[in-house]
Coordinates of C-alpha atoms and ligand atoms in Angstrom, one line a residue:
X1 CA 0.0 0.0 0.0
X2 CA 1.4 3.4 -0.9
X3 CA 2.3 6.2 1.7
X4 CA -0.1 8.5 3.2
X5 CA 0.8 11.6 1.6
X6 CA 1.4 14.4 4.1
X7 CA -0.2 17.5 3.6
X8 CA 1.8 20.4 4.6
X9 CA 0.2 23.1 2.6
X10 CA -2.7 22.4 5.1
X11 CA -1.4 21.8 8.3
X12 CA 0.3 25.3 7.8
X13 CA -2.6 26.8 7.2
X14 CA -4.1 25.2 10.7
X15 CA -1.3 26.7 12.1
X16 CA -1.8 30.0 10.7
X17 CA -5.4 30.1 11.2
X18 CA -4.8 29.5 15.4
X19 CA -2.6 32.4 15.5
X20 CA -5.3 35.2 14.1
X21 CA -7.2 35.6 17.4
X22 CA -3.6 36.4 18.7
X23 CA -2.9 38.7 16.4
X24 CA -6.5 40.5 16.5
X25 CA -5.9 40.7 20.5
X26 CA -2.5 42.2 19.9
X27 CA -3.8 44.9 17.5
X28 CA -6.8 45.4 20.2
X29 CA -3.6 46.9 22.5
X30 CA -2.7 49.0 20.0
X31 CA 0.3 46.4 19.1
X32 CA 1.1 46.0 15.3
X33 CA 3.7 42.5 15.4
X34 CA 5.9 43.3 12.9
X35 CA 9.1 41.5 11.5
X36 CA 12.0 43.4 9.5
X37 CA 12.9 41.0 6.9
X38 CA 16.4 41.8 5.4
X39 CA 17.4 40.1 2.1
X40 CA 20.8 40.6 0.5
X41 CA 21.3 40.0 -3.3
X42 CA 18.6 38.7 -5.6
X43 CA 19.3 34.6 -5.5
X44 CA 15.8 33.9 -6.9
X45 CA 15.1 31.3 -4.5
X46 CA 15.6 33.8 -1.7
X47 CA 13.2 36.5 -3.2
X48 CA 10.9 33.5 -3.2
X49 CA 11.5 33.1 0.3
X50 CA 11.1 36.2 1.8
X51 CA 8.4 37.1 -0.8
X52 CA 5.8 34.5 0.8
X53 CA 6.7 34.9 4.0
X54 CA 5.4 38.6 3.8
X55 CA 2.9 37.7 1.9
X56 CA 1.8 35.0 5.0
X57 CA 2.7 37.6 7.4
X58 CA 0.1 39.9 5.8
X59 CA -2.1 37.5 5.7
X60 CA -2.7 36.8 9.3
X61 CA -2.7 40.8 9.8
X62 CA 0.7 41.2 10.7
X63 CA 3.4 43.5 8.7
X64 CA 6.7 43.6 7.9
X65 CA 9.0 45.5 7.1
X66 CA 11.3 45.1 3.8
X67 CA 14.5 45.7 3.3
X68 CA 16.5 44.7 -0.1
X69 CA 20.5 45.5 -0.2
X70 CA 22.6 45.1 -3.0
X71 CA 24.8 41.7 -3.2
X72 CA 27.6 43.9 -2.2
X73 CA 26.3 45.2 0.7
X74 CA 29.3 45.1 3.4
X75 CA 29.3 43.2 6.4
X76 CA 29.4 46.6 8.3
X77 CA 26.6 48.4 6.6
X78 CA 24.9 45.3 6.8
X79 CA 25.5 45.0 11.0
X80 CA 24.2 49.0 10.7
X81 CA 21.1 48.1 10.0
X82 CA 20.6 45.6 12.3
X83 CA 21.5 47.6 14.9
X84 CA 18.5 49.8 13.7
X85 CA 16.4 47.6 13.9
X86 CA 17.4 46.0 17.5
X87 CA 16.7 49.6 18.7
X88 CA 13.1 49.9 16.8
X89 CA 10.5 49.2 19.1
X90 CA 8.1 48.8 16.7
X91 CA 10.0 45.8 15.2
X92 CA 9.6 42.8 16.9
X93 CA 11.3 40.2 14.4
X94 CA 14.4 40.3 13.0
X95 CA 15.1 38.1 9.8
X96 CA 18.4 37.6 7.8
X97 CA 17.5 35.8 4.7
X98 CA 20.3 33.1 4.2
X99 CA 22.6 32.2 2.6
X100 CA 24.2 35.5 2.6
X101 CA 26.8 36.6 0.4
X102 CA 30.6 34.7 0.7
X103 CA 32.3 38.1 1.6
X104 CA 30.0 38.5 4.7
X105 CA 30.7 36.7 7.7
X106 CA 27.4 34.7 8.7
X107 CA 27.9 34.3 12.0
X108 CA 29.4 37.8 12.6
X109 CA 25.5 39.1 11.4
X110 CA 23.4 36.0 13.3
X111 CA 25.3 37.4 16.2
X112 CA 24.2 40.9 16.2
X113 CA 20.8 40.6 16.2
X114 CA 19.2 40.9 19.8
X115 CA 18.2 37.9 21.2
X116 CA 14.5 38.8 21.8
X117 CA 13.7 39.6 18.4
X118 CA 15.7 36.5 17.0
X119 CA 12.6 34.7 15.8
X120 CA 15.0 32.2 13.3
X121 CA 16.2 31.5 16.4
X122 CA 19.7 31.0 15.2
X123 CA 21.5 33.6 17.3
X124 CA 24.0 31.1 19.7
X125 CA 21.5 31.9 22.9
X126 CA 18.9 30.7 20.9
X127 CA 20.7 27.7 20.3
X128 CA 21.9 27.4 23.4
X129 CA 18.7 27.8 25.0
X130 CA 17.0 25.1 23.0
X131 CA 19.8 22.6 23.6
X132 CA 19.4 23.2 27.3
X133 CA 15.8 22.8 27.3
X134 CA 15.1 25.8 27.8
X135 CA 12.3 28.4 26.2
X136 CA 13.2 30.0 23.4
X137 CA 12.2 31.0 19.4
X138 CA 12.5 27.9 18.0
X139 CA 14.4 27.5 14.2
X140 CA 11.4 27.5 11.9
X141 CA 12.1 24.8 9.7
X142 CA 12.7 22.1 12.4
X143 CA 10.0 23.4 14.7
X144 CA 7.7 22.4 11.3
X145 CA 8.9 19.3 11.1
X146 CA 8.1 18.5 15.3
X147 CA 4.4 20.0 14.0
X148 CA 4.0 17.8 11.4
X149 CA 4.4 15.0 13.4
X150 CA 2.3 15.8 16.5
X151 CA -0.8 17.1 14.2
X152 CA -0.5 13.8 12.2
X153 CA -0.3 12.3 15.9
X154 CA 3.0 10.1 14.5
X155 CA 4.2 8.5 17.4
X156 CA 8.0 9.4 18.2
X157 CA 8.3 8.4 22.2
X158 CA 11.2 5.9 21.5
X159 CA 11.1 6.1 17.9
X160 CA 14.6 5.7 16.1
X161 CA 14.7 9.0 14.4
X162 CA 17.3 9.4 11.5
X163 CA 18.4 12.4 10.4
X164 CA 20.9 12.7 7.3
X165 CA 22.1 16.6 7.7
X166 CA 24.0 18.3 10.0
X167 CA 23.2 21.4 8.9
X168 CA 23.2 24.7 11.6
X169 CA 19.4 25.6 10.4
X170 CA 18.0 21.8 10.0
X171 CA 19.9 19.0 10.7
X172 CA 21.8 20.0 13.7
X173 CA 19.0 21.9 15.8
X174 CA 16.2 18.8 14.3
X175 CA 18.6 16.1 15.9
X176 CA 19.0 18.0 19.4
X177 CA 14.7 18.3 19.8
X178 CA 14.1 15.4 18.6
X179 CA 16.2 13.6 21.6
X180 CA 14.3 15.9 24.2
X181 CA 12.2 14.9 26.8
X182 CA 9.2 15.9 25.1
X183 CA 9.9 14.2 21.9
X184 CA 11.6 11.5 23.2
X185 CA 13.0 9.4 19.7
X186 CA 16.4 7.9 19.9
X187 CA 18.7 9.8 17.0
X188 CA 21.4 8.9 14.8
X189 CA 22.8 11.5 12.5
X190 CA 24.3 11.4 9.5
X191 CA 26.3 13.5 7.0
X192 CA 29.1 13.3 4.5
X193 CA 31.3 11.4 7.1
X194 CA 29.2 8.8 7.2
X195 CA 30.0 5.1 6.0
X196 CA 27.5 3.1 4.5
X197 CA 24.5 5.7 5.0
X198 CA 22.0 2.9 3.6
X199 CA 22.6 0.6 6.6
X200 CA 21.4 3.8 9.2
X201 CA 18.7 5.0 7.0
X202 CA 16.9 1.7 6.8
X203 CA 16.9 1.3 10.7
X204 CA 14.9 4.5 11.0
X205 CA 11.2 4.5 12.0
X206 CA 11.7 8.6 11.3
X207 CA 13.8 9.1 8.3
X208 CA 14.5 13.0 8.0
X209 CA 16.3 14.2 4.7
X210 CA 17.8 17.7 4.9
X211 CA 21.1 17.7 2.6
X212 CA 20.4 19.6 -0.6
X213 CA 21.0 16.8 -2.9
X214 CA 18.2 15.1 -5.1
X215 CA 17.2 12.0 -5.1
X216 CA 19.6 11.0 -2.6
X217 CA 17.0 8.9 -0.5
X218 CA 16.5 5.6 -2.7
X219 CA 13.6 3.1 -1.8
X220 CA 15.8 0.7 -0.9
X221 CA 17.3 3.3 1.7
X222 CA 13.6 3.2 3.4
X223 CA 12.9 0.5 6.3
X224 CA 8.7 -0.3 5.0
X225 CA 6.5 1.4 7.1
X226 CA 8.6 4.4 8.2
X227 CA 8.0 8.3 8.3
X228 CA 9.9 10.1 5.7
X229 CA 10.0 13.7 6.4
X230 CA 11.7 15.8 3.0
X231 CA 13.5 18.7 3.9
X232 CA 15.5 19.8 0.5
X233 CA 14.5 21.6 -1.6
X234 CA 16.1 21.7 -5.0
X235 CA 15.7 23.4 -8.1
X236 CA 16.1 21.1 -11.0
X237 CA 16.4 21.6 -14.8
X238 CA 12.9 21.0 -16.5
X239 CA 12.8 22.4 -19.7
X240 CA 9.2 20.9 -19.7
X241 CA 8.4 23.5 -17.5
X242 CA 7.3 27.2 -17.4
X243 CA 9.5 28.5 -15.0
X244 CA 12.6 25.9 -16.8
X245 CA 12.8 24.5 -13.4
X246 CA 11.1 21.9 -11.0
X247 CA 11.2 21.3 -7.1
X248 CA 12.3 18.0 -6.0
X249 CA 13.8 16.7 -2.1
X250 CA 16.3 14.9 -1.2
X251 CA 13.9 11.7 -1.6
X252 CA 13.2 9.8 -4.9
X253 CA 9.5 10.6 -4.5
X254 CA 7.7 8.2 -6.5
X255 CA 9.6 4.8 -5.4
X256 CA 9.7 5.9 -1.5
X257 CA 5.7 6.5 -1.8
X258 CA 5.8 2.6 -2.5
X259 CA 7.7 1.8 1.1
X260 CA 7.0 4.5 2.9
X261 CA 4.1 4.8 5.9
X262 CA 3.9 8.9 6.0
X263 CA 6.2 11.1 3.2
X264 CA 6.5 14.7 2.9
X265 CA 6.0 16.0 -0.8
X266 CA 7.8 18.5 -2.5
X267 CA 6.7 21.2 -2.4
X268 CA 3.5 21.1 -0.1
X269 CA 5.3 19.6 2.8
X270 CA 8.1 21.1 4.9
X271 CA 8.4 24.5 3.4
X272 CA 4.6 25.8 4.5
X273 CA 5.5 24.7 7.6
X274 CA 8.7 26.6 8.1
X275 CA 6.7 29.7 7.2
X276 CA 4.2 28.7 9.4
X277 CA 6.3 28.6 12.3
X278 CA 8.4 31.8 11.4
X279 CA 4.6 33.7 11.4
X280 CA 4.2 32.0 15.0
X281 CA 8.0 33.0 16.6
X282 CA 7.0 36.7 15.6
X283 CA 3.8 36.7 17.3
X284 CA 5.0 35.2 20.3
X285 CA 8.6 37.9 20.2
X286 CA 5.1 40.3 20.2
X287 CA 3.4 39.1 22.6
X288 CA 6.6 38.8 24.9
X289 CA 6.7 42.9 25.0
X290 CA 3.4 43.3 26.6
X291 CA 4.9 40.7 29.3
X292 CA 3.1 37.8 30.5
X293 CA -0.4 37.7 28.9
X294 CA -3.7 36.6 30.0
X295 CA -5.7 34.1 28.2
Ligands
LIG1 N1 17.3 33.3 7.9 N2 17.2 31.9 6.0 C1 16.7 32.2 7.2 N3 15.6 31.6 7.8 C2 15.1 30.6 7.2 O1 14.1 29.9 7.8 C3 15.6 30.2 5.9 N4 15.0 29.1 5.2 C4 15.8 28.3 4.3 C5 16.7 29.2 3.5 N5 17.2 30.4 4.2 C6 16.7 30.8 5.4 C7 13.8 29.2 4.6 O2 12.9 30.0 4.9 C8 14.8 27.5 3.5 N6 13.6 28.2 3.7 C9 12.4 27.9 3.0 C10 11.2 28.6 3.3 C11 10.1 28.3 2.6 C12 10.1 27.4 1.6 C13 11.2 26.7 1.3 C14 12.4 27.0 2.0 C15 8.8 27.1 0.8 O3 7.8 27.7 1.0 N7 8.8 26.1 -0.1 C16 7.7 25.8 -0.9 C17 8.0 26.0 -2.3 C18 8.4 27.3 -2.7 C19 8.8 27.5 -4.1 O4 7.8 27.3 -4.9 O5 9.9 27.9 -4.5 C20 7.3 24.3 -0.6 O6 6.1 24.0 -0.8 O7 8.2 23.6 -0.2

């Protein structure tokens, strides 16, 4: 029997839709959540991006605000505006779109923006914070993936949970909530070190792809039964289609669908979600200004 297709697209949209009310209470105190979305260069993926995630800002009455730079846009102009924006109260979010450009220290820029409006939740506090356990904005993209799995009520308690991807916005942060308390799978990562990545892939109840390479998860990868989660997203050569490109994962779609329990399409699966969760980490940073709220 083939997988059950999971339907991102919708879950995101039950996300979204829970997070209105919020909004329309915020607005009630005269609060307007807003993120400041800064995008560097014009990588057409990115404009993509940060294009729908205004657009789903909007759409749940929140606003952002948008800022473009020029590919070669210096670190230091770059680290001006942020500063800006860390001392704007009326910006709540702060977004860098990455990847950023290679003469621009990544890490330098994740680093400057203040922690309370770091709703990618990839400054190192963040990341500290959620490897401790701790409360704090979430990464978007992994947080989306933990969603997907409770709305679709997959068990994970003692699940083995593979993820292939070590990467700081995926991989890395997905492994480390994954083996929390809350979640509770057993995980084995893997990445480009890794010898003989069939023989841990087909021990995993939870298979999670987030490389950046097509079709790199075969059928015969997949244990029968499991949950395959499909985190790439890659732009492939189609000259059959409008745009000259298509959208494929990391997972060979069509034969995995045959193994599979659960699979993530592409697109429609992880990518909503990560949007999903952004619109919610921006909320909450403005929520967290009024201080504790009652409900
Ligand atoms: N700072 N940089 C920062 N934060 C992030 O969370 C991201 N990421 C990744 C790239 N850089 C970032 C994203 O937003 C990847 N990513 C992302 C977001 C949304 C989608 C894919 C990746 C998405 O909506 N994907 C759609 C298809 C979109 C299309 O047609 O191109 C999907 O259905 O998968």
């Amino acid at each position: 029997m083939a997988a059950q297709i999971i339907d991102g697209k919708e879950i995101a949209r039950k996300v979204r839709e829970r997070l209105i009310p919020r909004v329309a209470n915020l607005q009630q105190q005269g609060v307007a959540p807003c993120l400041a979305v800064i995008l560097v260069g014009t990588d057409p993926a990115s404009v993509s991006y940060v294009t729908a995630k205004e657009r789903a800002l909007a759409e749940v009455g929140m606003t952002s605000r948008d800022i473009r730079l020029p590919a070669d846009t210096t670190e230091e102009a770059l680290l001006e505006h942020i500063r800006d924006l860390n001392g704007d109260p009326a910006v709540h979010g702060i977004l860098v779109q990455l990847p950023l450009p290679s003469h621009i220290d990544e890490e330098r820029i994740l680093m400057a923006i203040d922690p309370a409006k770091d709703v990618d939740g990839f400054h190192p506090l963040s990341v500290g914070n959620m490897v401790l356990g701790r409360k704090t904005f979430l990464p978007c993209t992994p947080h989306g993936v933990l969603v997907l799995l409770r709305e679709l009520g997959i068990p994970t308690k003692g699940a083995h949970a593979v993820v292939v991807g070590r990467s700081n916005i995926v991989g890395r942060p997905l492994a480390n909530l994954l083996s929390g308390k809350d979640i509770n799978a057993t995980v084995t990562v893997c990445h480009t070190g890794t010898r003989d990545l069939a023989s841990f892939t087909r021990q995993a109840d939870i298979l999670i792809a987030a490389v950046g390479r097509p079709h790199l998860i075969t059928a015969d990868m997949v244990k029968p039964g499991a949950v395959v989660i499909d985190v790439g997203v890659n732009r492939v050569e189609d000259p059959q289609s409008k745009k000259g490109y298509r959208l494929v994962g990391d997972v060979d779609f069509d034969a995995v669908l045959q193994v599979a329990s659960y699979i993530t399409p592409v697109p429609g699966g992880v990518g909503p979600m990560t949007i999903a969760m952004l619109l919610q980490n921006v909320l909450e940073a403005a929520e967290s200004r009024l201080g504790p709220v009652c409900r």
